PDB file of C-alpha atoms and ligand atoms in Angstrom:
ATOM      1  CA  UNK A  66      14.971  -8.639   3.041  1.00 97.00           C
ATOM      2  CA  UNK A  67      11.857  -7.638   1.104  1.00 97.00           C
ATOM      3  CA  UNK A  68      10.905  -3.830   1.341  1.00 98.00           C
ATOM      4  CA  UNK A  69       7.909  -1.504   0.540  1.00 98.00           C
ATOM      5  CA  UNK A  70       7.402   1.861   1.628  1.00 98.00           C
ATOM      6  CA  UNK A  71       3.721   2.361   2.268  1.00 98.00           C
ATOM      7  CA  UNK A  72       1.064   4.278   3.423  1.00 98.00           C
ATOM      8  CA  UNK A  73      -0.540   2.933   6.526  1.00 98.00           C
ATOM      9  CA  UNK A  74      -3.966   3.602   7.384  1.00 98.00           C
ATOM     10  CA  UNK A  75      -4.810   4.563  10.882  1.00 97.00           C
ATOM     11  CA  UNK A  76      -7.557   3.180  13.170  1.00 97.00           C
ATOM     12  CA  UNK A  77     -10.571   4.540  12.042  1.00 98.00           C
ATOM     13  CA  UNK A  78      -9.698   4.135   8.446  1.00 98.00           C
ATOM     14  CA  UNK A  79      -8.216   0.736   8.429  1.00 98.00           C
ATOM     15  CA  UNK A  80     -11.803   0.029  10.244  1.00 98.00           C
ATOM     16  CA  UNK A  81     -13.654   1.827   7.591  1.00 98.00           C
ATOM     17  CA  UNK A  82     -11.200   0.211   4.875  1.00 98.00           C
ATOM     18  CA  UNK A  83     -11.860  -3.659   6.742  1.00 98.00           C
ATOM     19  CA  UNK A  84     -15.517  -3.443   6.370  1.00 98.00           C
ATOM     20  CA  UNK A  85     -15.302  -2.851   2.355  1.00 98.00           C
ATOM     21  CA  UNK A  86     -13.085  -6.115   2.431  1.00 98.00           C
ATOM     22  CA  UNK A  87     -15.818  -8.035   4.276  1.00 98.00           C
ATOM     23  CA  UNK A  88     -18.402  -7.058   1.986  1.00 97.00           C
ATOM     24  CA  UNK A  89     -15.422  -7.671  -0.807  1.00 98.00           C
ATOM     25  CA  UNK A  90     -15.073 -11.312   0.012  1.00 98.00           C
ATOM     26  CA  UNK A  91     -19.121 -11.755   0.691  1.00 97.00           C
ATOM     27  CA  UNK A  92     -19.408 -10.931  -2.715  1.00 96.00           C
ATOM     28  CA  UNK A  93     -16.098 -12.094  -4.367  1.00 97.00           C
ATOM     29  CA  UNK A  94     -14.728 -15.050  -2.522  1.00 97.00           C
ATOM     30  CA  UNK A  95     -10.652 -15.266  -2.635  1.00 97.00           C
ATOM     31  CA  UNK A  96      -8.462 -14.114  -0.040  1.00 96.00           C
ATOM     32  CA  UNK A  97      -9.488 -11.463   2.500  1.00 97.00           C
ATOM     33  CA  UNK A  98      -6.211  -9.227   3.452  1.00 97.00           C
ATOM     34  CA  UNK A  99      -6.234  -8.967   7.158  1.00 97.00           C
ATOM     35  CA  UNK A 100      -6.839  -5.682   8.604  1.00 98.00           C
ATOM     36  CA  UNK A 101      -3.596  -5.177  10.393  1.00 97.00           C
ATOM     37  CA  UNK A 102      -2.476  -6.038   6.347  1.00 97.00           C
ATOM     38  CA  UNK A 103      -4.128  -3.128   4.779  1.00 98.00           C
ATOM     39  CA  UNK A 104      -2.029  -0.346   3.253  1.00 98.00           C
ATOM     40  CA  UNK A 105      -1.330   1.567  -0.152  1.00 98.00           C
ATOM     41  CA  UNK A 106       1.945   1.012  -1.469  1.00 98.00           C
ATOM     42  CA  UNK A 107       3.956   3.728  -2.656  1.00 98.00           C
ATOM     43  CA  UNK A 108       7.056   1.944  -3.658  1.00 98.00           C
ATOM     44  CA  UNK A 109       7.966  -1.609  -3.929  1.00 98.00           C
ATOM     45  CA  UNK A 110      11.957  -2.085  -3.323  1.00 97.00           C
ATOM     46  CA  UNK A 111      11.717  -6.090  -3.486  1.00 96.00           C
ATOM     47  CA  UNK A 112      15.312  -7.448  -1.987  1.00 96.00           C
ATOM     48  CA  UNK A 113      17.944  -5.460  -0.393  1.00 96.00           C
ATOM     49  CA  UNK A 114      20.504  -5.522   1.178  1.00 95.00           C
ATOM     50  CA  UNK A 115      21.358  -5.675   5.604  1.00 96.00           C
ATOM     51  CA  UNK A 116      23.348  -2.353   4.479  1.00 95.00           C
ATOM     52  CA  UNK A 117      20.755  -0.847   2.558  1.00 96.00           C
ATOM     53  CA  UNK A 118      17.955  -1.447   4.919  1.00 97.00           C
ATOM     54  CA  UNK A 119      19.938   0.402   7.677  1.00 97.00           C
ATOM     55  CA  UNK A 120      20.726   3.116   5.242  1.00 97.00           C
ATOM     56  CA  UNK A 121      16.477   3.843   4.599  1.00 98.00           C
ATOM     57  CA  UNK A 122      15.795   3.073   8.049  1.00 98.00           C
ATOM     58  CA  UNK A 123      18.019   6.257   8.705  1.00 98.00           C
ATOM     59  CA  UNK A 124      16.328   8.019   5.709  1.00 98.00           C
ATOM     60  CA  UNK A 125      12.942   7.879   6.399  1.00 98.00           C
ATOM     61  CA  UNK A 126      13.464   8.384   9.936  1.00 98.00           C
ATOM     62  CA  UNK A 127      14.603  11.939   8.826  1.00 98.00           C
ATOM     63  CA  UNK A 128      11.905  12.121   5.400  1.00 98.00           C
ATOM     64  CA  UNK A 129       9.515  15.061   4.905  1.00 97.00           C
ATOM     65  CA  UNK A 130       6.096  14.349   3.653  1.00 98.00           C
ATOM     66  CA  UNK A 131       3.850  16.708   2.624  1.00 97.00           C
ATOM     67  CA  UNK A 132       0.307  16.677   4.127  1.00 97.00           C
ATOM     68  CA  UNK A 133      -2.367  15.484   1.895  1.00 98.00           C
ATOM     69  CA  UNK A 134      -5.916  14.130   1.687  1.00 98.00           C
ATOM     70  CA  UNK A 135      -6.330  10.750  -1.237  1.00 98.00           C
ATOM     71  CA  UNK A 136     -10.465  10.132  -1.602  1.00 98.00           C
ATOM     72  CA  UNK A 137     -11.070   6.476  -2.224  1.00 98.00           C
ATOM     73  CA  UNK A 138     -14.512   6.391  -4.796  1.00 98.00           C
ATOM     74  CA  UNK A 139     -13.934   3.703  -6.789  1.00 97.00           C
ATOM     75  CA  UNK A 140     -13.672  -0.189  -6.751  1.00 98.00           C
ATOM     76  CA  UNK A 141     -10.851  -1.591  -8.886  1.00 97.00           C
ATOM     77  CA  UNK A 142      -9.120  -4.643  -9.873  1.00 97.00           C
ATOM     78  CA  UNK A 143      -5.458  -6.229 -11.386  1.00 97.00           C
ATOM     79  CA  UNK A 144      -6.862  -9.898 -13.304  1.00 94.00           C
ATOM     80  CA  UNK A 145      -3.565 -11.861 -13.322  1.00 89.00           C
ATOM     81  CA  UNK A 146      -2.985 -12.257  -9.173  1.00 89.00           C
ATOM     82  CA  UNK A 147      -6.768 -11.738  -9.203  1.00 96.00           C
ATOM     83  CA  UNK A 148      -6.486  -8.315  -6.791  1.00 98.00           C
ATOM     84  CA  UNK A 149      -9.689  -6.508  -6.005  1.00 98.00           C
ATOM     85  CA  UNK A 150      -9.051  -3.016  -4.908  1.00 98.00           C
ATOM     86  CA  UNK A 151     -10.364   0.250  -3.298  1.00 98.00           C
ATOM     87  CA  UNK A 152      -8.895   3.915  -4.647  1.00 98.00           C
ATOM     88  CA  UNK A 153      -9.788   6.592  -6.403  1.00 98.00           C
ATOM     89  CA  UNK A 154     -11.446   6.966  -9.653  1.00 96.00           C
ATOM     90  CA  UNK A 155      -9.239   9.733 -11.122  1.00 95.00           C
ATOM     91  CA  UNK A 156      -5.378   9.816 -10.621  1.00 94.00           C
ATOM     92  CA  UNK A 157      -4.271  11.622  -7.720  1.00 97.00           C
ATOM     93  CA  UNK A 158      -1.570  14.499  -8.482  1.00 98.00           C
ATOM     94  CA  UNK A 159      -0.509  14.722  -4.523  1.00 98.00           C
ATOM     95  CA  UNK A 160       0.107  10.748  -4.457  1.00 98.00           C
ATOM     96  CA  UNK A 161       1.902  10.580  -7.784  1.00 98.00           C
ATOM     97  CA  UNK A 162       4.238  13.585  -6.597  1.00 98.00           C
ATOM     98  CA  UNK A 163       5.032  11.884  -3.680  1.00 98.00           C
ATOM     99  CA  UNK A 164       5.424   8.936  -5.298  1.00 98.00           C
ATOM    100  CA  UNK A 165       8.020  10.402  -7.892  1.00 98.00           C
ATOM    101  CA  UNK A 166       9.715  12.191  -5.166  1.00 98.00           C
ATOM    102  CA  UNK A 167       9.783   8.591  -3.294  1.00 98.00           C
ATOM    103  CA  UNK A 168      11.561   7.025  -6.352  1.00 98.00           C
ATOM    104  CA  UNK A 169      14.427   9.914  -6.929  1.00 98.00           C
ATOM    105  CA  UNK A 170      15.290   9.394  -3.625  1.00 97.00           C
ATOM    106  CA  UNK A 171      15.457   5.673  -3.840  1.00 98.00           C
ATOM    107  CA  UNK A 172      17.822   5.683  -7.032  1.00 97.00           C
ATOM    108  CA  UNK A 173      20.072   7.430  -5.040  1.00 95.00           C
ATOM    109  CA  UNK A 174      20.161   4.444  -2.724  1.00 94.00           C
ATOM    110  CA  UNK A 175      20.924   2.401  -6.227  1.00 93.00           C
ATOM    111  CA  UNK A 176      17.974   0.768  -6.394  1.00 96.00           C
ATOM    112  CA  UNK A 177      15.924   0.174  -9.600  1.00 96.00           C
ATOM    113  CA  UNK A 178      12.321  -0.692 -10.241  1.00 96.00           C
ATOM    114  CA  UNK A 179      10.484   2.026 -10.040  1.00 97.00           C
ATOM    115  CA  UNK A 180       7.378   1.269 -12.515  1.00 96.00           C
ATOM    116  CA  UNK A 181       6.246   3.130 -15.594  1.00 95.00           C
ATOM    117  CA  UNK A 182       2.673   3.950 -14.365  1.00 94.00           C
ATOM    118  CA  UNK A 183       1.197   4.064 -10.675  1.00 97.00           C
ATOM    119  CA  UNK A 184      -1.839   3.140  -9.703  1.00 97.00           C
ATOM    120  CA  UNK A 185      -2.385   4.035  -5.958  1.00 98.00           C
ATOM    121  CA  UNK A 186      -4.912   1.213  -4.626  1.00 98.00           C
ATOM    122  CA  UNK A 187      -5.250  -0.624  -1.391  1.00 98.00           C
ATOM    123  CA  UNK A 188      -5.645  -4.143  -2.050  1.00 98.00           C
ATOM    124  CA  UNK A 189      -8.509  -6.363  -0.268  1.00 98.00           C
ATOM    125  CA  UNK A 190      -8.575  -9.813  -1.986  1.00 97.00           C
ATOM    126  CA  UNK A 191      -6.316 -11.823  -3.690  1.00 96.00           C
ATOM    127  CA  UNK A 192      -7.194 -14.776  -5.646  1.00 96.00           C
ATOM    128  CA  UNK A 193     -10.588 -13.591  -6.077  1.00 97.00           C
ATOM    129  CA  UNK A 194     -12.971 -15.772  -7.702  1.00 96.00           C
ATOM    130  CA  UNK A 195     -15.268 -13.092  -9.293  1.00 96.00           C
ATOM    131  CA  UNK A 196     -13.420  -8.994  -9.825  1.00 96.00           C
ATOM    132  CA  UNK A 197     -16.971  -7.436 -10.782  1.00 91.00           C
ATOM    133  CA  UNK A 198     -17.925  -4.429  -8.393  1.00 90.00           C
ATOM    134  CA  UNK A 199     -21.658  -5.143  -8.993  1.00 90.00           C
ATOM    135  CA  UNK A 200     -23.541  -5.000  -5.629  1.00 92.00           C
ATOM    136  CA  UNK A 201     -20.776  -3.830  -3.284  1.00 96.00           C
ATOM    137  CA  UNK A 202     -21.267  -0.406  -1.306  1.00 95.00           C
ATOM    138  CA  UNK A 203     -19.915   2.319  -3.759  1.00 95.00           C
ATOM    139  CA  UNK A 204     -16.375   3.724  -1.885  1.00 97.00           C
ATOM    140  CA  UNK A 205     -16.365   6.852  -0.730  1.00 97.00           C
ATOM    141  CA  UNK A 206     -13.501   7.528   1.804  1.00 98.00           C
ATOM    142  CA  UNK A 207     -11.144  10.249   2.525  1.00 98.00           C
ATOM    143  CA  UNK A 208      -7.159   8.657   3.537  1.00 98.00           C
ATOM    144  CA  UNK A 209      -5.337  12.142   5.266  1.00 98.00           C
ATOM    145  CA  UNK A 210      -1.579  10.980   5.369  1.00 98.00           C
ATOM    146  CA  UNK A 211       1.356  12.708   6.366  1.00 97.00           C
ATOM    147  CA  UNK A 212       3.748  10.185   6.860  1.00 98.00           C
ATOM    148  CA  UNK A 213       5.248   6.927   5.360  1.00 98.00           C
ATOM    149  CA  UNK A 214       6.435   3.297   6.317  1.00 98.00           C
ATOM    150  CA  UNK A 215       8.943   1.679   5.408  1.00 98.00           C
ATOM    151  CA  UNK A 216       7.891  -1.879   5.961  1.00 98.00           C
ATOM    152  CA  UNK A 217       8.794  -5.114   5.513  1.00 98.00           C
ATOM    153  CA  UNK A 218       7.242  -8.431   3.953  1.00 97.00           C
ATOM    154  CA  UNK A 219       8.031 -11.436   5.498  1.00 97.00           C
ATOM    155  CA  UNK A 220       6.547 -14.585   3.455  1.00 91.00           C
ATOM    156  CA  UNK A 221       4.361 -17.233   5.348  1.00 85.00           C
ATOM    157  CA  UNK A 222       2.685 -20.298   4.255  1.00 81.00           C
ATOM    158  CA  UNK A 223      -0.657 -18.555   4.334  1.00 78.00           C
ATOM    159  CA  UNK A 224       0.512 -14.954   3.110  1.00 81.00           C
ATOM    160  CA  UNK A 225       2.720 -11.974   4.151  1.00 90.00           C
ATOM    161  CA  UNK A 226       3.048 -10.604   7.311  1.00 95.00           C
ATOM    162  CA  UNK A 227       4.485  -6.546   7.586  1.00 97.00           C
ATOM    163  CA  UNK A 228       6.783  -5.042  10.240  1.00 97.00           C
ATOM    164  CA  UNK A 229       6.782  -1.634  10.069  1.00 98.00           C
ATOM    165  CA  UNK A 230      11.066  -0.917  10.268  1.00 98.00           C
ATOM    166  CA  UNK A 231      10.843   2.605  10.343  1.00 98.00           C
ATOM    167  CA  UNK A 232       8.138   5.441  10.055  1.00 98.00           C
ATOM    168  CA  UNK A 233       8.558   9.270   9.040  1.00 98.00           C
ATOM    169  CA  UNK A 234       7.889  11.976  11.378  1.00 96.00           C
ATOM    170  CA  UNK A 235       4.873  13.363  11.874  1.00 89.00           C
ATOM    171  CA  UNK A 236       3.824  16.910   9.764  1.00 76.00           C
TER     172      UNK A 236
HETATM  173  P1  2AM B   2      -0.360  -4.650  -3.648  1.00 86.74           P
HETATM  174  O1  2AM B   2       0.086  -3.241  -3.331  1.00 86.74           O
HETATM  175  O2  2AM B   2      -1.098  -4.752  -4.936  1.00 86.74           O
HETATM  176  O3  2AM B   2      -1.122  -5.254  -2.512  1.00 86.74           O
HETATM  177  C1  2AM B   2       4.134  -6.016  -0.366  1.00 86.74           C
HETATM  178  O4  2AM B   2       4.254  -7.183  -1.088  1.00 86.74           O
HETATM  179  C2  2AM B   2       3.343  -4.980  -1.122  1.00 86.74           C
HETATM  180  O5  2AM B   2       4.015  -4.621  -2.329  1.00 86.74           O
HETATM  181  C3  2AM B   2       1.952  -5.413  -1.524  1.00 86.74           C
HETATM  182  O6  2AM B   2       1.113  -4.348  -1.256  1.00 86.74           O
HETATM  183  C4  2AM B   2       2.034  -5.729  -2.989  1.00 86.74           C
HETATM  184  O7  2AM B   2       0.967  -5.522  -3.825  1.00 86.74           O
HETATM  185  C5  2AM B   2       3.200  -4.894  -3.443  1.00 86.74           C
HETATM  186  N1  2AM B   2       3.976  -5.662  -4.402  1.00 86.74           N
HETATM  187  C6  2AM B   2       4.371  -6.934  -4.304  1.00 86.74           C
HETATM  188  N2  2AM B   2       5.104  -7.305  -5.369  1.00 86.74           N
HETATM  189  C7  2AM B   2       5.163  -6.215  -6.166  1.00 86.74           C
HETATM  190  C8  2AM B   2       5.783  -5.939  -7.412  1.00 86.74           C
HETATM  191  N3  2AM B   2       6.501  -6.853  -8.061  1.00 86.74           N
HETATM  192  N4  2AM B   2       5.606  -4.716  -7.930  1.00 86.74           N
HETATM  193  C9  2AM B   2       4.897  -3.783  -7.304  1.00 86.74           C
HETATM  194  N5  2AM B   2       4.291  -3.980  -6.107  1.00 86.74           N
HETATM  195  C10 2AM B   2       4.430  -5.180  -5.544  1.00 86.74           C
END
């Protein structure tokens, strides 16, 4: 099965997070990620195994995150899958800690993958016709997390749907 571990927004946020994707796709066209869609991905895990999903189920069941606070300023965007983005204009040193800490753990579970540079961004379009900002409410949004997902992507016709498998307790 197909696994990211992920921050998920909660109600307010994913609200808050939804209407920039409206105005997103007013402006943009493409594909409008669903609310119940949104998330920042810390890690992408791609296939694994029955026996390793049980074994990270377990872990992050038992996983420690530290408390922080990720402000979302700035509009972004990846050309190739033509991703427009929300997330902050200057890295995040909380995020990319966790997000090492996230991968040492995960070698340890023998899995590979973890990228070279991480760009912590909440995806609201794909396929989008235009990836200019111009005209779209400047971000300014503040994510408090203390806990991550592990989730996983099923593939549909139309898109992904996520199932949360496990979450870590609450700091
Ligand atoms: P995204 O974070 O840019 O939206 C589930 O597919 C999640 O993992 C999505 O959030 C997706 O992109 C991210 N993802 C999918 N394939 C990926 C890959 N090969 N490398 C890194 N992240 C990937």
């Amino acid at each position: 099965m197909r696994l990211f571990l992920a921050l998920v927004p909660p109600p307010e946020l994913r609200e808050q997070l939804g209407e920039l994707a409206d105005a997103a796709h007013a402006n943009c066209g493409g594909r409008r990620i669903p609310d119940e869609s949104l998330h920042l991905t810390l890690a992408f895990l791609g296939e694994v195994s029955d026996v390793q999903a049980t074994e990270l189920v377990d872990w992050v069941r038992r996983l420690t995150v530290p408390p922080g606070e990720w402000r979302l300023d700035g509009w972004g965007h990846f050309r190739r899958p033509g991703i427009l983005w929300v997330g902050g204009q200057s890295p995040d040193p909380a995020l990319t800690a966790l997000h090492g800490h996230l991968w040492d753990a995960l070698e340890g579970f023998d899995l590979t993958g973890r990228p070279t540079c991480f760009v912590p961004h909440v995806s609201l379009l794909r396929r989008a016709r235009r990836l200019e900002a111009h005209g779209l409410p400047a971000p300014d949004l503040v994510w408090g997390y203390n806990r991550v997902d592990l989730v996983r992507s099923i593939t549909r016709d139309w898109g992904s749907r996520y199932v949360s498998l496990a979450r870590s307790p609450q700091n």
